[in-house]
mmCIF file of C-alpha atoms and ligand atoms in Angstrom:
data_model
loop_
_atom_site.group_PDB
_atom_site.id
_atom_site.type_symbol
_atom_site.label_atom_id
_atom_site.label_comp_id
_atom_site.label_asym_id
_atom_site.label_seq_id
_atom_site.Cartn_x
_atom_site.Cartn_y
_atom_site.Cartn_z
ATOM 1 C CA MET M 1 -130.767 -86.964 26.161
ATOM 2 C CA THR M 2 -132.790 -88.270 24.368
ATOM 3 C CA HIS M 3 -133.200 -91.359 22.605
ATOM 4 C CA VAL M 4 -133.610 -92.162 18.223
ATOM 5 C CA LEU M 5 -136.434 -94.150 18.099
ATOM 6 C CA ARG M 6 -136.456 -96.701 14.974
ATOM 7 C CA PHE M 7 -139.866 -98.351 14.650
ATOM 8 C CA ARG M 8 -141.682 -100.176 11.753
ATOM 9 C CA ALA M 9 -145.193 -101.111 10.270
ATOM 10 C CA PRO M 10 -145.504 -103.770 6.971
ATOM 11 C CA GLY M 11 -147.741 -103.326 4.696
ATOM 12 C CA ARG M 12 -150.145 -106.483 3.744
ATOM 13 C CA VAL M 13 -151.450 -108.899 1.013
ATOM 14 C CA ASN M 14 -154.431 -110.617 1.570
ATOM 15 C CA LEU M 15 -154.305 -113.906 0.844
ATOM 16 C CA ILE M 16 -158.383 -113.987 0.594
ATOM 17 C CA GLY M 17 -161.555 -112.385 2.878
ATOM 18 C CA ASP M 18 -161.792 -109.288 0.616
ATOM 19 C CA HIS M 19 -164.363 -106.678 0.628
ATOM 20 C CA VAL M 20 -165.807 -108.211 4.267
ATOM 21 C CA ASP M 21 -163.974 -107.368 7.081
ATOM 22 C CA TYR M 22 -166.308 -103.993 7.256
ATOM 23 C CA VAL M 23 -169.008 -106.389 7.614
ATOM 24 C CA GLY M 24 -167.972 -108.672 9.690
ATOM 25 C CA GLY M 25 -166.318 -111.501 8.253
ATOM 26 C CA LEU M 26 -163.484 -113.263 7.646
ATOM 27 C CA VAL M 27 -159.881 -112.694 6.569
ATOM 28 C CA LEU M 28 -156.889 -113.842 5.546
ATOM 29 C CA PRO M 29 -154.299 -111.021 5.242
ATOM 30 C CA VAL M 30 -150.177 -111.377 5.499
ATOM 31 C CA ALA M 31 -148.313 -108.576 6.862
ATOM 32 C CA LEU M 32 -145.057 -108.249 3.941
ATOM 33 C CA GLU M 33 -141.549 -107.471 4.660
ATOM 34 C CA GLN M 34 -141.668 -104.506 2.636
ATOM 35 C CA ALA M 35 -142.784 -101.633 5.490
ATOM 36 C CA VAL M 36 -142.608 -98.088 5.947
ATOM 37 C CA GLU M 37 -140.431 -97.226 8.904
ATOM 38 C CA LEU M 38 -139.598 -94.408 11.087
ATOM 39 C CA ARG M 39 -136.373 -93.622 12.132
ATOM 40 C CA GLY M 40 -136.130 -90.006 14.587
ATOM 41 C CA GLU M 41 -136.146 -88.569 18.186
ATOM 42 C CA ALA M 42 -138.667 -86.459 20.714
ATOM 43 C CA THR M 43 -138.077 -83.144 20.632
ATOM 44 C CA ASP M 44 -139.562 -79.953 23.308
ATOM 45 C CA ASP M 45 -140.412 -77.729 20.754
ATOM 46 C CA GLY M 46 -144.202 -79.446 20.385
ATOM 47 C CA ILE M 47 -143.791 -79.906 16.357
ATOM 48 C CA VAL M 48 -144.399 -83.499 15.226
ATOM 49 C CA ARG M 49 -141.820 -83.093 11.811
ATOM 50 C CA LEU M 50 -141.425 -85.418 8.962
ATOM 51 C CA ALA M 51 -139.616 -85.271 6.005
ATOM 52 C CA SER M 52 -139.861 -88.134 3.325
ATOM 53 C CA ALA M 53 -138.239 -88.708 0.758
ATOM 54 C CA SER M 54 -140.577 -92.165 -0.502
ATOM 55 C CA PHE M 55 -143.201 -90.269 -0.006
ATOM 56 C CA SER M 56 -141.963 -86.557 -1.141
ATOM 57 C CA GLY M 57 -142.588 -83.782 1.029
ATOM 58 C CA GLU M 58 -142.774 -82.942 5.004
ATOM 59 C CA ALA M 59 -144.943 -83.045 7.271
ATOM 60 C CA VAL M 60 -145.297 -80.669 10.310
ATOM 61 C CA VAL M 61 -148.235 -80.127 12.390
ATOM 62 C CA ASP M 62 -148.122 -78.227 15.430
ATOM 63 C CA LEU M 63 -149.781 -79.909 18.308
ATOM 64 C CA ARG M 64 -151.197 -76.518 19.624
ATOM 65 C CA ASN M 65 -152.721 -76.505 16.274
ATOM 66 C CA PRO M 66 -153.055 -79.335 13.888
ATOM 67 C CA VAL M 67 -154.111 -78.038 10.822
ATOM 68 C CA GLU M 68 -156.701 -79.753 9.204
ATOM 69 C CA GLY M 69 -157.378 -80.382 5.075
ATOM 70 C CA GLN M 70 -153.846 -81.091 4.458
ATOM 71 C CA GLU M 71 -153.164 -82.809 1.357
ATOM 72 C CA GLY M 72 -151.319 -86.787 0.190
ATOM 73 C CA TRP M 73 -149.766 -88.544 2.863
ATOM 74 C CA VAL M 74 -150.201 -86.059 5.472
ATOM 75 C CA ARG M 75 -153.190 -85.709 6.328
ATOM 76 C CA TYR M 76 -152.502 -89.556 7.667
ATOM 77 C CA VAL M 77 -150.174 -88.079 10.586
ATOM 78 C CA VAL M 78 -152.272 -85.046 10.879
ATOM 79 C CA ALA M 79 -155.477 -87.516 11.194
ATOM 80 C CA VAL M 80 -153.346 -90.193 13.625
ATOM 81 C CA ILE M 81 -152.346 -87.120 15.989
ATOM 82 C CA GLU M 82 -155.626 -86.614 16.591
ATOM 83 C CA GLU M 83 -156.688 -89.833 17.482
ATOM 84 C CA LEU M 84 -152.988 -90.398 20.052
ATOM 85 C CA ALA M 85 -154.707 -87.301 21.245
ATOM 86 C CA ASP M 86 -158.098 -88.985 21.688
ATOM 87 C CA HIS M 87 -156.561 -91.679 23.618
ATOM 88 C CA SER M 88 -155.905 -89.840 26.271
ATOM 89 C CA ILE M 89 -151.844 -89.608 24.792
ATOM 90 C CA ASP M 90 -149.904 -86.721 25.186
ATOM 91 C CA VAL M 91 -148.244 -86.359 22.054
ATOM 92 C CA ARG M 92 -144.899 -85.268 21.829
ATOM 93 C CA GLY M 93 -142.691 -82.496 19.972
ATOM 94 C CA PHE M 94 -140.632 -85.655 16.917
ATOM 95 C CA GLU M 95 -138.067 -84.891 14.303
ATOM 96 C CA GLY M 96 -138.128 -87.926 11.582
ATOM 97 C CA GLU M 97 -137.181 -89.151 8.730
ATOM 98 C CA LEU M 98 -140.073 -92.080 7.472
ATOM 99 C CA THR M 99 -138.813 -94.047 4.915
ATOM 100 C CA SER M 100 -141.283 -97.213 2.796
ATOM 101 C CA ASP M 101 -139.689 -99.746 0.315
ATOM 102 C CA LEU M 102 -144.084 -100.440 -0.137
ATOM 103 C CA PRO M 103 -145.170 -99.303 -4.036
ATOM 104 C CA SER M 104 -148.070 -97.081 -2.935
ATOM 105 C CA GLY M 105 -151.155 -97.333 -4.590
ATOM 106 C CA SER M 106 -151.453 -100.810 -6.087
ATOM 107 C CA GLY M 107 -153.114 -102.137 -2.949
ATOM 108 C CA LEU M 108 -150.725 -103.124 -0.735
ATOM 109 C CA SER M 109 -151.755 -100.826 2.597
ATOM 110 C CA SER M 110 -148.869 -98.353 2.192
ATOM 111 C CA SER M 111 -151.320 -95.960 4.187
ATOM 112 C CA ALA M 112 -152.300 -98.374 7.011
ATOM 113 C CA ALA M 113 -148.506 -98.570 7.020
ATOM 114 C CA LEU M 114 -147.778 -95.027 7.525
ATOM 115 C CA GLU M 115 -150.953 -94.727 9.975
ATOM 116 C CA VAL M 116 -149.617 -97.874 11.991
ATOM 117 C CA CYS M 117 -145.861 -97.265 11.533
ATOM 118 C CA VAL M 118 -146.415 -92.835 13.389
ATOM 119 C CA ALA M 119 -149.079 -94.159 15.973
ATOM 120 C CA GLY M 120 -146.824 -97.156 17.416
ATOM 121 C CA ALA M 121 -143.379 -94.593 17.044
ATOM 122 C CA LEU M 122 -144.857 -91.218 18.766
ATOM 123 C CA ALA M 123 -146.697 -93.279 21.504
ATOM 124 C CA PHE M 124 -144.014 -94.663 22.501
ATOM 125 C CA ALA M 125 -142.185 -91.409 22.596
ATOM 126 C CA ALA M 126 -144.757 -90.398 24.719
ATOM 127 C CA GLY M 127 -143.975 -93.412 26.917
ATOM 128 C CA VAL M 128 -146.939 -95.529 25.913
ATOM 129 C CA GLU M 129 -146.348 -99.019 23.991
ATOM 130 C CA LEU M 130 -149.457 -99.322 21.887
ATOM 131 C CA ALA M 131 -149.117 -102.797 20.090
ATOM 132 C CA GLY M 132 -151.763 -105.133 18.459
ATOM 133 C CA MET M 133 -155.379 -104.942 18.056
ATOM 134 C CA GLU M 134 -155.090 -101.715 20.320
ATOM 135 C CA LEU M 135 -152.552 -100.384 17.450
ATOM 136 C CA ALA M 136 -154.625 -101.465 14.928
ATOM 137 C CA LEU M 137 -158.104 -99.903 15.853
ATOM 138 C CA LEU M 138 -156.531 -96.677 16.229
ATOM 139 C CA ALA M 139 -154.886 -96.370 13.125
ATOM 140 C CA GLN M 140 -157.587 -97.365 11.690
ATOM 141 C CA ARG M 141 -159.741 -94.909 13.509
ATOM 142 C CA ALA M 142 -157.228 -92.507 11.820
ATOM 143 C CA GLU M 143 -158.379 -93.599 8.401
ATOM 144 C CA ASN M 144 -161.668 -93.192 8.517
ATOM 145 C CA ARG M 145 -161.497 -89.994 9.769
ATOM 146 C CA VAL M 146 -159.788 -88.915 7.154
ATOM 147 C CA GLY M 147 -162.689 -90.237 5.156
ATOM 148 C CA ILE M 148 -161.899 -93.280 3.996
ATOM 149 C CA PRO M 149 -164.239 -95.879 5.149
ATOM 150 C CA CYS M 150 -162.154 -99.194 5.186
ATOM 151 C CA GLY M 151 -162.601 -102.020 7.884
ATOM 152 C CA ILE M 152 -160.208 -103.133 9.910
ATOM 153 C CA MET M 153 -158.573 -105.477 8.027
ATOM 154 C CA ASP M 154 -154.870 -103.538 6.859
ATOM 155 C CA GLN M 155 -154.144 -102.159 10.172
ATOM 156 C CA ALA M 156 -154.562 -105.697 11.840
ATOM 157 C CA ALA M 157 -152.396 -107.452 9.352
ATOM 158 C CA SER M 158 -150.196 -104.345 9.969
ATOM 159 C CA ALA M 159 -149.985 -105.367 13.308
ATOM 160 C CA LEU M 160 -150.076 -108.134 13.875
ATOM 161 C CA GLY M 161 -148.595 -110.690 11.459
ATOM 162 C CA ARG M 162 -146.350 -112.719 12.224
ATOM 163 C CA ARG M 163 -143.281 -114.349 9.706
ATOM 164 C CA GLY M 164 -144.270 -116.998 8.307
ATOM 165 C CA HIS M 165 -147.948 -117.243 9.224
ATOM 166 C CA ALA M 166 -151.155 -115.355 7.858
ATOM 167 C CA LEU M 167 -153.591 -113.915 10.668
ATOM 168 C CA LEU M 168 -157.396 -115.603 10.198
ATOM 169 C CA LEU M 169 -159.350 -113.019 11.225
ATOM 170 C CA ASP M 170 -162.987 -112.461 12.322
ATOM 171 C CA CYS M 171 -163.794 -109.005 12.022
ATOM 172 C CA ALA M 172 -167.062 -108.989 14.366
ATOM 173 C CA THR M 173 -165.422 -110.248 17.461
ATOM 174 C CA LEU M 174 -162.058 -109.175 16.271
ATOM 175 C CA ASP M 175 -160.879 -112.969 17.464
ATOM 176 C CA HIS M 176 -158.056 -114.046 15.747
ATOM 177 C CA ARG M 177 -154.870 -116.497 15.356
ATOM 178 C CA LEU M 178 -151.826 -117.070 13.223
ATOM 179 C CA VAL M 179 -152.078 -119.795 10.601
ATOM 180 C CA SER M 180 -149.196 -121.360 9.234
ATOM 181 C CA ILE M 181 -148.307 -120.922 5.870
ATOM 182 C CA PRO M 182 -146.532 -124.086 4.383
ATOM 183 C CA ASP M 183 -142.652 -123.288 3.494
ATOM 184 C CA ALA M 184 -143.129 -124.988 0.110
ATOM 185 C CA ILE M 185 -145.287 -122.270 -0.866
ATOM 186 C CA GLY M 186 -144.240 -118.947 -2.641
ATOM 187 C CA ILE M 187 -146.120 -115.129 -2.629
ATOM 188 C CA ALA M 188 -145.951 -113.123 -5.449
ATOM 189 C CA VAL M 189 -147.581 -109.991 -5.819
ATOM 190 C CA ILE M 190 -148.630 -108.656 -9.723
ATOM 191 C CA ASP M 191 -149.235 -104.851 -9.853
ATOM 192 C CA SER M 192 -151.604 -104.735 -12.674
ATOM 193 C CA GLY M 193 -150.283 -100.332 -13.142
ATOM 194 C CA VAL M 194 -153.925 -99.467 -12.729
ATOM 195 C CA ARG M 195 -153.737 -97.194 -10.303
ATOM 196 C CA ARG M 196 -156.653 -97.052 -7.526
ATOM 197 C CA ARG M 197 -157.290 -94.653 -4.704
ATOM 198 C CA LEU M 198 -160.257 -95.779 -2.401
ATOM 199 C CA GLU M 199 -161.555 -92.683 -2.103
ATOM 200 C CA GLU M 200 -161.988 -92.549 -6.093
ATOM 201 C CA SER M 201 -163.350 -95.838 -5.946
ATOM 202 C CA GLY M 202 -167.106 -97.394 -5.352
ATOM 203 C CA TYR M 203 -166.020 -98.593 -2.580
ATOM 204 C CA ALA M 204 -168.046 -96.298 0.141
ATOM 205 C CA ALA M 205 -170.849 -97.465 -2.420
ATOM 206 C CA ARG M 206 -169.953 -101.087 -2.202
ATOM 207 C CA ARG M 207 -170.015 -101.085 1.611
ATOM 208 C CA ARG M 208 -173.485 -98.783 1.321
ATOM 209 C CA GLU M 209 -174.476 -101.649 -0.594
ATOM 210 C CA VAL M 210 -174.072 -104.199 1.574
ATOM 211 C CA GLU M 211 -174.792 -103.279 4.196
ATOM 212 C CA HIS M 212 -178.496 -102.101 3.486
ATOM 213 C CA ALA M 213 -178.419 -105.815 2.255
ATOM 214 C CA LEU M 214 -177.673 -107.095 5.266
ATOM 215 C CA ALA M 215 -179.671 -104.906 7.889
ATOM 216 C CA VAL M 216 -182.393 -106.191 5.569
ATOM 217 C CA VAL M 217 -181.842 -109.922 5.510
ATOM 218 C CA GLN M 218 -180.146 -109.734 9.114
ATOM 219 C CA PRO M 219 -178.884 -113.476 8.527
ATOM 220 C CA GLU M 220 -178.281 -115.120 11.526
ATOM 221 C CA ALA M 221 -175.067 -114.997 13.062
ATOM 222 C CA GLY M 222 -172.663 -118.118 11.834
ATOM 223 C CA SER M 223 -175.766 -119.343 9.197
ATOM 224 C CA HIS M 224 -173.772 -120.776 6.602
ATOM 225 C CA ASP M 225 -177.436 -121.163 4.911
ATOM 226 C CA VAL M 226 -176.557 -119.040 2.161
ATOM 227 C CA GLU M 227 -179.943 -119.717 -0.196
ATOM 228 C CA ALA M 228 -181.743 -118.555 2.571
ATOM 229 C CA SER M 229 -180.953 -115.751 3.502
ATOM 230 C CA LEU M 230 -180.672 -114.957 -0.940
ATOM 231 C CA ARG M 231 -184.508 -115.865 -0.773
ATOM 232 C CA ALA M 232 -184.859 -113.515 1.706
ATOM 233 C CA GLY M 233 -183.861 -111.118 0.147
ATOM 234 C CA THR M 234 -185.416 -111.666 -2.708
ATOM 235 C CA ALA M 235 -189.112 -112.046 -0.297
ATOM 236 C CA ALA M 236 -188.011 -108.568 1.282
ATOM 237 C CA GLY M 237 -187.537 -106.709 -2.437
ATOM 238 C CA LEU M 238 -183.583 -106.184 -2.961
ATOM 239 C CA ASP M 239 -183.165 -105.915 -6.261
ATOM 240 C CA GLY M 240 -180.441 -108.688 -8.357
ATOM 241 C CA ARG M 241 -177.775 -106.390 -8.072
ATOM 242 C CA GLU M 242 -178.076 -105.811 -4.180
ATOM 243 C CA LEU M 243 -178.738 -109.710 -4.237
ATOM 244 C CA ARG M 244 -175.540 -110.119 -6.094
ATOM 245 C CA ARG M 245 -173.596 -108.049 -3.233
ATOM 246 C CA LEU M 246 -175.088 -110.118 -0.605
ATOM 247 C CA ARG M 247 -174.217 -113.433 -1.989
ATOM 248 C CA HIS M 248 -169.981 -112.473 -1.956
ATOM 249 C CA VAL M 249 -169.917 -110.975 1.727
ATOM 250 C CA LEU M 250 -172.174 -114.833 2.588
ATOM 251 C CA THR M 251 -169.988 -117.080 0.410
ATOM 252 C CA GLU M 252 -166.238 -115.780 1.235
ATOM 253 C CA SER M 253 -166.191 -115.733 4.839
ATOM 254 C CA GLU M 254 -166.672 -119.892 3.460
ATOM 255 C CA ARG M 255 -163.838 -119.612 1.334
ATOM 256 C CA VAL M 256 -161.512 -118.411 4.131
ATOM 257 C CA ARG M 257 -161.903 -121.186 6.525
ATOM 258 C CA ALA M 258 -161.488 -123.497 4.057
ATOM 259 C CA VAL M 259 -158.528 -121.928 3.011
ATOM 260 C CA ALA M 260 -157.186 -121.568 6.131
ATOM 261 C CA GLN M 261 -158.392 -125.125 6.755
ATOM 262 C CA GLU M 262 -155.769 -125.930 3.364
ATOM 263 C CA LEU M 263 -152.309 -123.936 4.746
ATOM 264 C CA GLU M 264 -153.261 -126.479 7.765
ATOM 265 C CA ARG M 265 -154.182 -130.143 6.421
ATOM 266 C CA PRO M 266 -152.394 -132.049 8.027
ATOM 267 C CA GLY M 267 -149.078 -133.372 5.243
ATOM 268 C CA GLY M 268 -149.607 -130.617 3.448
ATOM 269 C CA PRO M 269 -152.790 -128.634 1.510
ATOM 270 C CA ASP M 270 -154.621 -130.154 -1.420
ATOM 271 C CA ILE M 271 -153.134 -127.535 -4.064
ATOM 272 C CA ASP M 272 -156.122 -128.101 -6.271
ATOM 273 C CA GLU M 273 -158.555 -127.303 -3.684
ATOM 274 C CA LEU M 274 -156.482 -124.078 -3.114
ATOM 275 C CA GLY M 275 -157.235 -123.155 -6.599
ATOM 276 C CA ARG M 276 -160.406 -123.534 -6.965
ATOM 277 C CA LEU M 277 -160.973 -121.225 -3.293
ATOM 278 C CA PHE M 278 -159.239 -118.531 -5.304
ATOM 279 C CA ALA M 279 -160.411 -119.387 -8.568
ATOM 280 C CA SER M 280 -164.059 -118.771 -6.909
ATOM 281 C CA GLY M 281 -163.501 -116.155 -4.837
ATOM 282 C CA HIS M 282 -162.250 -114.093 -7.715
ATOM 283 C CA ALA M 283 -165.435 -114.583 -9.511
ATOM 284 C CA SER M 284 -167.167 -113.576 -6.766
ATOM 285 C CA LEU M 285 -165.336 -110.345 -7.302
ATOM 286 C CA ARG M 286 -165.297 -109.728 -9.985
ATOM 287 C CA ASP M 287 -169.023 -111.116 -11.013
ATOM 288 C CA ASP M 288 -170.912 -110.370 -7.698
ATOM 289 C CA PHE M 289 -168.893 -107.815 -6.139
ATOM 290 C CA GLU M 290 -167.955 -105.907 -9.226
ATOM 291 C CA VAL M 291 -164.501 -104.738 -8.250
ATOM 292 C CA SER M 292 -162.132 -106.120 -10.844
ATOM 293 C CA VAL M 293 -161.253 -104.837 -13.944
ATOM 294 C CA PRO M 294 -160.407 -106.585 -17.133
ATOM 295 C CA GLU M 295 -156.015 -105.935 -16.321
ATOM 296 C CA ILE M 296 -156.569 -107.946 -13.153
ATOM 297 C CA ASP M 297 -158.893 -110.767 -14.441
ATOM 298 C CA ARG M 298 -156.222 -111.154 -17.225
ATOM 299 C CA LEU M 299 -153.324 -111.434 -14.526
ATOM 300 C CA VAL M 300 -154.909 -114.029 -12.664
ATOM 301 C CA GLU M 301 -155.947 -116.051 -16.083
ATOM 302 C CA LEU M 302 -151.856 -115.561 -16.826
ATOM 303 C CA ALA M 303 -150.781 -116.470 -13.181
ATOM 304 C CA MET M 304 -152.964 -119.730 -13.439
ATOM 305 C CA GLU M 305 -150.920 -120.763 -17.209
ATOM 306 C CA GLU M 306 -147.551 -120.068 -16.020
ATOM 307 C CA GLY M 307 -147.958 -122.899 -13.131
ATOM 308 C CA ALA M 308 -149.148 -120.738 -10.275
ATOM 309 C CA ILE M 309 -151.163 -123.215 -7.647
ATOM 310 C CA ALA M 310 -153.698 -120.147 -7.086
ATOM 311 C CA ALA M 311 -154.552 -116.840 -8.334
ATOM 312 C CA ARG M 312 -156.611 -113.586 -7.555
ATOM 313 C CA MET M 313 -157.375 -109.933 -6.952
ATOM 314 C CA THR M 314 -156.028 -108.452 -3.690
ATOM 315 C CA GLY M 315 -157.715 -105.695 -1.739
ATOM 316 C CA GLY M 316 -160.186 -103.246 -2.424
ATOM 317 C CA GLY M 317 -159.867 -104.289 -6.103
ATOM 318 C CA PHE M 318 -160.821 -101.298 -8.955
ATOM 319 C CA GLY M 319 -157.145 -101.528 -10.620
ATOM 320 C CA GLY M 320 -154.411 -102.883 -7.678
ATOM 321 C CA ALA M 321 -152.564 -106.287 -7.547
ATOM 322 C CA ILE M 322 -153.449 -110.175 -7.819
ATOM 323 C CA VAL M 323 -152.502 -112.326 -5.182
ATOM 324 C CA VAL M 324 -150.608 -115.563 -6.371
ATOM 325 C CA LEU M 325 -149.240 -118.741 -4.837
ATOM 326 C CA ALA M 326 -146.867 -121.324 -6.278
ATOM 327 C CA PRO M 327 -144.143 -123.781 -5.353
ATOM 328 C CA ALA M 328 -141.792 -121.443 -3.600
ATOM 329 C CA SER M 329 -139.568 -123.012 -5.574
ATOM 330 C CA SER M 330 -140.865 -121.469 -8.858
ATOM 331 C CA VAL M 331 -143.222 -118.725 -7.354
ATOM 332 C CA ALA M 332 -140.395 -115.575 -9.386
ATOM 333 C CA ARG M 333 -140.307 -117.299 -12.539
ATOM 334 C CA VAL M 334 -143.942 -118.164 -12.409
ATOM 335 C CA ALA M 335 -144.147 -113.697 -11.512
ATOM 336 C CA GLU M 336 -141.521 -112.583 -14.042
ATOM 337 C CA ARG M 337 -143.209 -114.887 -17.028
ATOM 338 C CA VAL M 338 -146.778 -113.727 -16.716
ATOM 339 C CA SER M 339 -145.639 -109.725 -16.120
ATOM 340 C CA ASN M 340 -143.623 -110.062 -19.681
ATOM 341 C CA ARG M 341 -147.138 -111.816 -20.974
ATOM 342 C CA TYR M 342 -148.592 -108.898 -19.313
ATOM 343 C CA SER M 343 -146.726 -106.496 -20.667
ATOM 344 C CA ALA M 344 -146.605 -107.665 -24.511
ATOM 345 C CA GLU M 345 -150.384 -107.870 -24.090
ATOM 346 C CA CYS M 346 -151.284 -105.193 -22.562
ATOM 347 C CA GLY M 347 -149.343 -102.448 -22.967
ATOM 348 C CA ARG M 348 -148.429 -101.487 -19.495
ATOM 349 C CA THR M 349 -145.494 -103.093 -16.806
ATOM 350 C CA ALA M 350 -146.433 -105.221 -13.914
ATOM 351 C CA ALA M 351 -143.980 -104.840 -11.033
ATOM 352 C CA VAL M 352 -143.451 -108.185 -9.334
ATOM 353 C CA LEU M 353 -142.986 -108.455 -5.236
ATOM 354 C CA LEU M 354 -141.666 -111.167 -3.891
ATOM 355 C CA SER M 355 -142.601 -110.980 -0.582
ATOM 356 C CA ALA M 356 -142.492 -113.862 2.251
ATOM 357 C CA ALA M 357 -145.191 -113.348 4.571
ATOM 358 C CA GLY M 358 -143.394 -111.179 7.653
ATOM 359 C CA ASP M 359 -143.444 -109.586 10.898
ATOM 360 C CA GLY M 360 -146.042 -106.968 12.320
ATOM 361 C CA ALA M 361 -145.492 -103.887 13.487
ATOM 362 C CA GLY M 362 -142.866 -102.887 16.662
ATOM 363 C CA LEU M 363 -140.044 -101.342 17.784
ATOM 364 C CA ILE M 364 -135.959 -101.849 15.841
ATOM 365 C CA PRO M 365 -133.745 -102.753 18.457
ATOM 366 C CA GLY M 366 -130.677 -101.000 18.997
ATOM 367 C CA LEU M 367 -130.541 -97.332 18.724
ATOM 368 C CA SER M 368 -130.021 -94.828 21.908
HETATM 369 C C1 GLA O 1 -159.683 -101.935 1.274
HETATM 370 C C2 GLA O 1 -160.093 -101.659 2.713
HETATM 371 C C3 GLA O 1 -159.722 -102.993 3.579
HETATM 372 C C4 GLA O 1 -160.782 -104.184 3.223
HETATM 373 C C5 GLA O 1 -160.352 -103.761 1.405
HETATM 374 C C6 GLA O 1 -161.448 -105.271 0.813
HETATM 375 O O1 GLA O 1 -158.070 -101.983 1.414
HETATM 376 O O2 GLA O 1 -158.329 -101.156 3.900
HETATM 377 O O3 GLA O 1 -160.433 -102.118 5.054
HETATM 378 O O4 GLA O 1 -162.072 -102.947 2.936
HETATM 379 O O5 GLA O 1 -160.087 -102.821 1.037
HETATM 380 O O6 GLA O 1 -161.546 -106.543 1.617
#
């Protein structure tokens, strides 16, 4: 007898800590309520066949002969299957349907959610319960295999998120803990409509630049003396651009720590301080890391004018979305007003996604 299984993996929005995961910094993402879901059952024909209206098309992978060089989302499925095999998981044939209510291309990690979902489901069908950081690392390796040199943040948020919480993750040690988000704070994600694909963006270039700068300076782990590191970089001959990249990663983890502390402040966060931390994080990504675009900068300004507590670009940048914190009672109104003003000014639609912090990936019980 076969068993129908349903497995889901959410997208993520990062509250703060961008472009630091791949150099061992601190990040603070939340799992969204929107997710990718796979529903299906194991088969004995040695073929993984996943249909999807949401991703458009079908992935058909012959396990005896997985073919590389596929297009679009199918590449992720092939990469996950290869990673599972490398993990000594005996992947079985599977027939299922993938659905998603995550917008793709707006920086909410629909590809990470897809990888985590397919990996978790196919492992489960093979009798292996992959979860938590192990699942996240496998999914990250699949994404790297496709050619995107991402860090661990997106897959970790998708695998380890928890309702009502953000995930505070040290990407150097993989130590992590949950940070409760006060009920009074609502989260909105506003999509600029400026599309990006990490492969084509400057993501890999930024990563190379900052890795080079860090290799030259070698700041001591845990050192908070940004000025000393920048002086060391100047003395070692780093140019102005490399020094700015370095300043971003050295200051960003401090902001992450401070935002987590505000969220957990007994009696509630200092709202002005949260706003200031997000603003300086945004400025650092815009001016020092140069991964923002004018449309995103404008959305951040509009959000603050319309009554947000805090707003900043989120994710890899070069377009995509902003994350907005606003009083829970008014977050929908604030986001709608921002979206309307943006559309009137820029002639583009700014889709709004309202989401509380949701649960990480897992089996959806109830079917057999
Ligand atoms: C993308 C990557 C992540 C991370 C962010 C920037 O989402 O997939 O690993 O580097 O960009 O913080």
